[in-house]
Structure formats: C-alpha cells, structure tokens
Amino acid sequence: MREKSLDGSVNYLLEKAKQKGLETVWQRSQQQEPRCGFGELGICCRNCYMGPCRIDPFGEGPQTGVCGATAEIIVARNFGRMIAAGAAAHSDHGRDVAKTLLLAATHPNSGYTIRDTVKLNNVAKFLGISTENRSKEDIAREVAEKAIENFGRQEGEIPFIKLAPETRQNTWHKLDVVPRGIDREIVEMMHRTHMGVDQDYKNIILHGARTALADGWGGSMIATQLQDILFGTPSPIRGQVNLGVLSEKDVNIVVHGHEPILSEMLVAASRDPQLLQLAKSNGASGIVLSGICCTANEILLRHGLPIAGNILQQELAISTGAVEAMVVDVQCIMPALPEICKCHHTHLITTSPKGKLPGAKHFPFTEENAYQVAKDIVQDAILNFPNRGQVDIPKEKMDLVAGFSHEAITYMLGGRFRGSYKPLNDNIINGRIKGVAGVVGCGNPKVTHDRAHVDLVKELIANDILVVQTGCSAVACGKAGLLIPEAAQKYAGKGLAEVCETVGIPPVLHSGSCVDNSRILVALSEMVKSGGLGKDISDLPVAGAAPEWMSEKAIAIGHYFVASGVFTVFGVGLPVQGSPVFSDYLFKELESVFGGMWAVEPDPGKMADMIIHHINLKRKKLGIEKGKERILYDMDMRRELSL
Ligand code: BF8
Ligand code: SF4
C-alpha cells in the first residue's frame, strides 16, 4: 500500500490513531475510493436543475448537457468558478487587512499599530499618496482607503498591476484583462458561468485571467503589502517546524487558518505577564504558541514562532493530547476537527463570523475588541491545561530559516544600501544559478503527504535552480531540512551552493503564506527590471509548481501565474482533463496568448524534468544557455583598469 506520508511523525501518529479507533483525513480519503470519475475529470455540471448533467468521457454516452453544453464549456465553467472562489478567499482576507489598517490609523486604542513606516511610505508613494509632513497615521488612513476602493471599483484599473514589467502590462491591455475592481471580476465570473451566459471556453478563460489577476495583483497583493505595514516586513529569521515543537510542560495553543489579524493578537496575549503567571499557577511552565497552515507561516515569518505542521497535520496535532486549544479563523480548517476533539481535552475555538463549526466554542473576534478576545482565548486554554490526559508528542522537529520577502532578497543579495536583483540576475546569466522556481501549495491525501514537494525541490536545487516557497509546501520542505543554509552544501548543485554560501542563504527561500505568492510576482518583476533577462516575466528562466494542490485558491494562484507569463505545473491531477479540447488549450495554446501555460504531472521526477527543460529553453532563447565564465582579474588586468 502507498505510504501515507514522507514525514515519520505523521506515520507514527496515524498508527496510534488507528489503534485508538480515531478517524483522520487519510481514512476518509480512502472511503471515497473509487472516486466519481466525472468529478475528477471536471465533466459534471450542476449549474442548473435541468441537470445535473455529465459528459461520457469515452464518447459512447451523452456528449452534451441538457442545455447543449459541451465538455469544454462545462470544464471551463467549473474551472472559472474555482478561480472565482479562490480569488474571493484571498481577496476577502485582503479586505479585512485593509479595514484593520484603517482601524489602526484612526483608533489609537485598537491594539493594532503601524509597525513598518518604511513600507508604509513606499506603498503610499506607489499609490500616489503624499508623505510629506504627515503623520504615519494620516498616511496609513489614506493608504487603507485607497486599498479598500479596489474592491468595489466598477471601472478603471487596480493600481498594483503597475508593479509588473511594462511589456506584461501591454499584453494585459491588449487582451483587455486588466482587473477593474476585485469584487466586480469575481461577481462577473459567477454571472458568466451561470446557465446560458458565456458559452465560449476561450472567453471564459480570458475572464478567468482577469479574475485571477484581481487576486494576485489585487486582493493577495493588498493583503501582503498591508500586513507588512501593520505587522512588519519579514526578514530572515530562525524557527522550528513539525509536531515535535509541541511542549509537554507548557500550555500549547495552536493557531490555525490564515489571517494574522488574529494570530498577531494571540502572540501578544501569550506573552502577557498575568497570563504567564496564570499558566504557572495551573501547573504549566509557560505558553507555547505554534501554528498550522498559513497562519503558522505568518507567525514564523514575523516572530520566529514554531510551526506544528501543514494542512494534513491538523487532526494529528490534536491527537497528541497536548493541545489545550486550537484557535481557528478562516480557510483550510477541516470540519472533522470537532470529532477528534471529542476524544481529547482540546478546545476548538472559532473566531470569525464567517467560519463557525458546530461543536466548537465561538469567541467573536472583531478588529475592535481583538486584544481582549485574544486574552480570553489564552485564558481559556490555560484553564484547560489541568484537564490534560495522556500525551504523546512525536520527537520530530527541524530548524529552518524563513522570512524571504522580496525586500529581504534585495538586501541579502545586493546589500542594504545598494539592494537590487542585479546580483541574482548576474548569477543566472553566468549560469551558476540556472533559474528560479516557485514551489507552493497544499497537501492532498490522494498522494503521499509531503513527498512530491520534497522530491521536486531536491531535484531542482541539485540542478542549480533556486527555489522560492510559500504555504504548506514550504512547511513540507522545512520539515525535510531544506530550509537551512547547510542544505546548500548537502543538496544543491555546485553553482547554486556557491552563491548560497557566499550570501548565507538556504537554497530554498521561504517567502510566506499563500497570499504572499504576490511577493513572488513582485520578485519576478524586479528580475525583469534589473535587466539582462529579457523584457517580460515570460522571458525569464522561471517556473511555478503546486505538486500536492487541493484548494480552489491554488487554482486562482496557478492561473495568475500563467496569466503573468509563468509556466506552471500542477501535481495530483486537474479537473479539466475530461475535455481534450480545453486541456489542449490550457496545456499548449495558452502560451501563445499569455507567454505562460498550465501543465499537469503527478510524478515529481517528471515534473522536475519539465521545469528544467523549460528553464533551459528560456536560457537558450536569452542566449545564455552555456553561462558566461567568471573572469578572475589578475594583477595585469587590474593595472590596465586603473590606467
Ligand atoms: O492558503 S497551501 S492547504 S493552508 S490553500 Fe490551505 Fe493550500 Fe495550505 Fe494556506 Ni494555501
Ligand atoms: Fe446541465 Fe446545462 Fe444545467 Fe449544466 S447548465 S446542469 S449542463 S442543463
């Protein structure tokens, strides 16, 4: 039978769970086999009640739905709706961040402050907001208001697309896919895919691009930039990862979900002297706050706090018996959690009005009452400590370095005063680094947990490809020891290892949570602007991958990468394969439209081959396939230079 996970702590706890009769995501996944083939291939439609309809992939049964919709229409509509849902999730998060910045700017007692004034001023200038002789609160207010405008705007353009290279912006203008307003594009996608509206799969996918761009260069970009203003722009920081970070002697609070608006307050509350005293008087040494999923990445990047695991480890964290409270907000939180909590003392605490769970305790968290609620939650966890039963925490934990925002990469490579992407470009041109790959996304029990992430990334760095990561993929590679500088010597090719050692970075750079994929967009744009690697993102020797994806957000991310000119490979499978016409369009023709295209390949080895091949192809087109030899100046040459 297929191994469940690459991670020993997961396999260990799964065995224990089985003995205790506990059910996890892996059993439930197995119970779904054999899966509905129509759904897996994307060829079922229930957009109206003349259906549900399905297309026979073998060509024997029906080839259209009741309304006449063909396989390509059905697949395109489903794909478009996934993009809309993913873009909605990221963007609604961005909206809440913008509202929090407004609150921080206008209510001095809100508990939120403006921590990064350099970033505030940079974003303000970019948005055309004056910074002269104004308080940071006043500037932040205007930045927040301008950001909020982007959601409801009906006409015009979202401003952050101007961060992209000019050639890219021209392509978007020519195709008429520049997002007008974030909410508008999402609503329009829902409208177009309603029964009987847009019946042209190419047209649906073009609007898919506009919707996805509204996420990457809109909602997600706003989330990232404004979170940096509120909570600080990440810079390299050490941390630890895996279930072994849970502590036997401390109160364990695991924060799970996505929005740092909650987790930042929990970080503050977990350091409150009175609450630390309360923890002691309840028999604990202290409080350990750790995270699951993207919120874990947020507290790691800004505070160096530990990560307990990625998406598929959420139930297992509870099954250790060591978690006093799991505090959740939105996205990627499994409805199975209350059931596993029933067998342990763990309190499951929901906080968002958008995400409630029957069986959980609800602590209504608003930006206005944030700190008080965070303290109440921490107190609830502490008072639960004496109820602990048997505890079984796996030993596995690994060191890592994270925090490679695009600003941090600039400083690391170019120095604080002459920061730029030029040194990176130079190393790509001289061939020490062959290219850059963004490896991101989820875990999925349909494939061995963590394996595709780790195998792919190992092979890429061995081939001198620098890897940039976010989300659960970064957590997977962190657990495997790929996010420490020492990994360069151990796993990277000679050229990449040399650069990593000189600069002191790991060969795999952790850039944050899934909304922080917007950082990768900015980094790619900076690479183009620094020169020597073409005029557009689509000229760069780069690629994207989501080897174990599962979420609609991943589809939105994949599509904004493709629409930004990046070759993007997904693992597991893609629910478009039931229509050869549509698949051919995504996997072949789209490149002539956007300069980037989709690919699907479940095998990480083959996926690595595809990425390496693509990067070599781009190098050839740029005329740098061999790489320029490094010239070492000797004394004669130096003398000549100084003449
Ligand atoms: O937004 S990588 S499983 S946690 S969806 Fe979810 Fe996927 Fe993890 Fe973060 Ni992203
Ligand atoms: Fe069937 Fe068409 Fe209705 Fe979809 S929209 S359920 S294909 S009739």
XYZ file of C-alpha atoms in Angstrom, residues 216-514:
299
model
C -2.534 38.011 -7.384
C -2.018 41.684 -8.216
C -5.105 42.788 -6.231
C -6.540 41.026 -3.178
C -3.458 38.990 -2.284
C -1.130 41.890 -3.061
C -3.153 44.169 -0.756
C -3.125 41.501 1.971
C 0.648 41.117 1.794
C 1.608 44.768 1.462
C -0.744 45.998 4.186
C 0.118 43.155 6.554
C 3.748 44.203 6.196
C 2.794 47.769 7.121
C 0.811 46.583 10.145
C 2.986 43.763 11.411
C 6.401 44.336 9.814
C 8.035 43.237 6.567
C 9.615 39.830 7.104
C 13.367 39.403 7.095
C 15.354 36.203 7.649
C 14.524 34.596 10.970
C 15.210 31.215 12.540
C 12.451 28.886 13.653
C 11.431 25.287 14.104
C 8.911 23.067 12.409
C 6.947 19.853 12.961
C 4.802 18.311 15.680
C 7.809 17.966 17.979
C 7.507 21.713 18.678
C 4.516 20.953 20.924
C 5.639 21.056 24.521
C 4.966 18.558 27.322
C 5.388 21.089 30.066
C 3.755 24.168 28.574
C 0.229 25.171 27.631
C 0.029 24.528 23.868
C -2.101 26.878 21.823
C -2.207 26.074 18.119
C -3.443 28.805 15.830
C -4.770 27.546 12.519
C -6.088 29.327 9.468
C -4.931 32.385 7.602
C -5.322 35.887 8.944
C -2.518 37.419 11.023
C -5.060 39.910 12.356
C -5.971 37.124 14.808
C -2.623 35.412 15.245
C -0.712 38.646 15.929
C -3.038 39.376 18.848
C -2.651 35.834 20.171
C 1.126 36.259 20.031
C 0.807 39.394 22.157
C -1.643 37.786 24.598
C 0.543 34.687 25.031
C 3.307 36.998 26.314
C 1.070 38.810 28.801
C 2.763 38.575 32.255
C -0.520 37.999 34.072
C -1.467 35.151 31.766
C 2.010 33.625 32.067
C 1.530 33.734 35.824
C -1.874 32.069 35.440
C -0.241 29.326 33.348
C 2.244 28.702 36.172
C -0.431 28.564 38.828
C -2.204 25.947 36.703
C 0.851 23.712 36.676
C 2.418 24.649 33.331
C 5.873 26.166 32.778
C 4.641 28.653 30.254
C 2.754 29.032 26.991
C 3.829 27.759 23.587
C 2.025 29.271 20.629
C 2.516 27.356 17.418
C 0.687 27.260 14.105
C -0.840 25.090 11.416
C -1.282 26.140 7.772
C -0.651 29.667 6.525
C -1.235 31.456 9.806
C 1.729 29.383 11.027
C 3.822 30.865 8.251
C 2.740 34.349 9.323
C 3.800 33.931 12.978
C 7.013 32.193 11.922
C 7.998 34.930 9.490
C 7.356 37.786 11.863
C 8.121 36.268 15.287
C 10.119 33.069 14.729
C 7.332 31.115 16.444
C 7.201 27.387 15.664
C 5.116 25.625 13.024
C 3.361 22.465 14.216
C 2.577 21.269 10.715
C 0.849 21.754 7.401
C -2.763 21.166 6.385
C -2.862 17.377 6.714
C -1.393 17.512 10.234
C -4.248 19.468 11.831
C -6.049 16.436 13.247
C -2.794 14.788 14.268
C -1.753 17.800 16.333
C -4.915 17.302 18.399
C -4.325 13.531 18.586
C -1.090 14.142 20.552
C -3.309 15.025 23.510
C -1.040 18.001 24.177
C -3.067 20.814 22.640
C -5.121 22.885 25.103
C -6.723 24.999 22.381
C -6.786 25.051 18.623
C -7.838 28.531 17.553
C -9.104 28.882 14.009
C -10.297 31.681 11.739
C -10.853 31.006 8.030
C -9.784 28.635 5.225
C -8.367 25.101 5.199
C -9.945 24.212 8.567
C -11.379 20.708 8.383
C -14.955 20.173 9.607
C -13.645 16.923 11.098
C -11.901 18.773 13.933
C -14.769 18.765 16.497
C -14.982 14.981 16.206
C -11.313 14.413 17.043
C -11.541 16.985 19.849
C -14.304 14.890 21.452
C -11.714 12.213 22.256
C -9.227 14.693 23.725
C -9.314 17.648 26.083
C -8.577 20.143 23.262
C -10.896 23.134 23.000
C -11.647 24.022 19.413
C -12.190 27.772 19.222
C -13.685 29.548 16.238
C -13.265 33.314 15.986
C -14.662 34.526 12.670
C -18.329 35.233 11.940
C -17.545 33.764 8.502
C -16.334 30.426 9.819
C -18.282 28.647 12.552
C -18.173 24.960 13.417
C -20.872 23.099 15.329
C -19.181 21.613 18.373
C -16.611 24.404 18.691
C -16.552 27.268 21.188
C -17.076 30.602 19.465
C -15.181 33.683 20.676
C -16.449 36.519 18.437
C -13.328 38.321 17.313
C -13.573 41.739 15.758
C -10.743 44.087 14.900
C -12.107 46.450 17.589
C -12.065 44.017 20.523
C -9.113 41.986 19.305
C -6.724 42.087 22.249
C -9.345 41.406 24.903
C -10.698 38.400 22.991
C -7.160 37.115 22.404
C -6.563 37.284 26.166
C -9.858 35.475 26.855
C -8.832 32.710 24.443
C -5.395 32.311 26.024
C -7.013 32.185 29.463
C -9.454 29.526 28.276
C -6.534 27.427 27.045
C -4.614 27.825 30.305
C -7.591 26.771 32.397
C -7.838 23.680 30.201
C -4.252 22.596 30.992
C -5.156 20.625 34.148
C -7.598 18.540 32.058
C -4.792 17.018 30.007
C -4.785 13.229 29.789
C -2.117 11.078 28.230
C 0.274 12.937 25.972
C 2.226 11.518 23.043
C 4.257 14.097 21.162
C 6.453 12.813 18.331
C 10.097 13.848 18.560
C 10.402 15.139 15.015
C 11.261 18.794 14.661
C 13.609 20.619 12.329
C 15.344 24.001 12.264
C 14.667 26.370 9.439
C 15.269 29.915 8.250
C 12.320 31.814 6.796
C 11.341 35.391 6.009
C 12.496 35.973 2.453
C 10.183 38.794 1.471
C 11.122 40.342 -1.828
C 12.690 43.237 0.115
C 14.785 40.792 2.159
C 16.007 39.090 -1.016
C 17.031 42.503 -2.354
C 19.061 43.282 0.759
C 20.570 39.828 1.096
C 21.787 39.804 -2.468
C 22.677 43.421 -3.016
C 23.416 44.824 0.420
C 21.318 47.262 2.420
C 22.477 50.384 0.602
C 22.710 49.117 -2.949
C 19.996 46.480 -2.709
C 18.905 45.126 -6.073
C 18.192 41.970 -8.009
C 21.225 42.551 -10.210
C 23.455 40.045 -8.366
C 20.752 37.378 -8.796
C 20.428 38.184 -12.497
C 24.216 38.141 -12.897
C 24.394 34.700 -11.329
C 21.643 33.479 -13.635
C 23.425 34.943 -16.649
C 26.774 33.429 -15.690
C 24.992 30.118 -15.175
C 25.825 29.497 -11.538
C 22.077 29.645 -10.942
C 20.110 28.173 -13.844
C 16.780 29.685 -12.960
C 14.164 30.187 -10.256
C 11.152 28.016 -9.409
C 8.244 28.922 -7.153
C 7.075 25.718 -5.464
C 3.907 26.312 -3.489
C 0.540 24.953 -2.426
C -1.218 22.384 -0.338
C -1.117 18.779 0.827
C -3.533 16.202 -0.564
C -4.212 12.733 0.856
C -4.639 11.370 -2.682
C -0.830 11.358 -2.869
C 1.899 10.619 -0.323
C 1.946 13.594 2.044
C 4.990 15.914 1.503
C 6.732 13.570 -0.921
C 6.124 15.415 -4.184
C 7.128 18.756 -2.595
C 10.361 17.406 -1.185
C 11.372 15.232 -4.146
C 10.694 18.011 -6.635
C 12.537 20.677 -4.650
C 15.556 18.420 -4.025
C 15.880 17.733 -7.717
C 15.500 21.374 -8.675
C 18.179 22.636 -6.305
C 20.507 19.797 -7.340
C 20.166 21.270 -10.817
C 21.123 24.764 -9.637
C 17.577 26.099 -9.654
C 16.885 28.457 -6.752
C 13.533 27.612 -5.148
C 11.140 30.135 -3.613
C 8.299 28.764 -1.485
C 5.075 29.613 0.294
C 2.203 27.846 2.052
C 2.113 24.196 3.044
C 4.807 23.367 0.503
C 7.311 25.478 2.445
C 6.329 23.639 5.625
C 6.881 20.265 3.915
C 10.373 21.254 2.760
C 11.143 22.871 6.101
C 10.416 19.573 7.855
C 12.734 17.810 5.405
C 15.625 20.119 6.313
C 15.768 22.033 3.037
C 15.279 25.480 4.567
C 18.577 25.767 6.420
C 21.732 27.284 4.889
C 23.522 23.933 5.409
C 21.124 22.386 2.859
C 23.076 24.166 0.114
C 26.186 22.041 0.723
C 24.151 18.873 1.120
C 21.611 19.088 -1.694
C 22.335 21.954 -4.085
C 24.341 21.843 -7.292
C 27.812 23.374 -7.241
C 26.855 26.733 -8.714
C 23.812 27.326 -6.524
C 25.691 26.108 -3.434
C 28.463 28.589 -4.130
C 26.035 31.512 -4.332
C 24.147 30.379 -1.212
C 27.337 30.070 0.787
C 28.627 33.460 -0.292
C 25.386 35.203 0.610
C 24.480 32.980 3.559
C 21.057 31.866 2.363
C 19.424 28.446 2.068
C 18.878 27.112 -1.466
C 15.148 27.165 -0.729
C 13.692 30.524 0.300
C 10.536 30.622 2.420
C 8.559 33.724 1.421
C 5.438 33.268 3.497
C 1.803 32.264 3.289
C -0.337 31.727 0.184
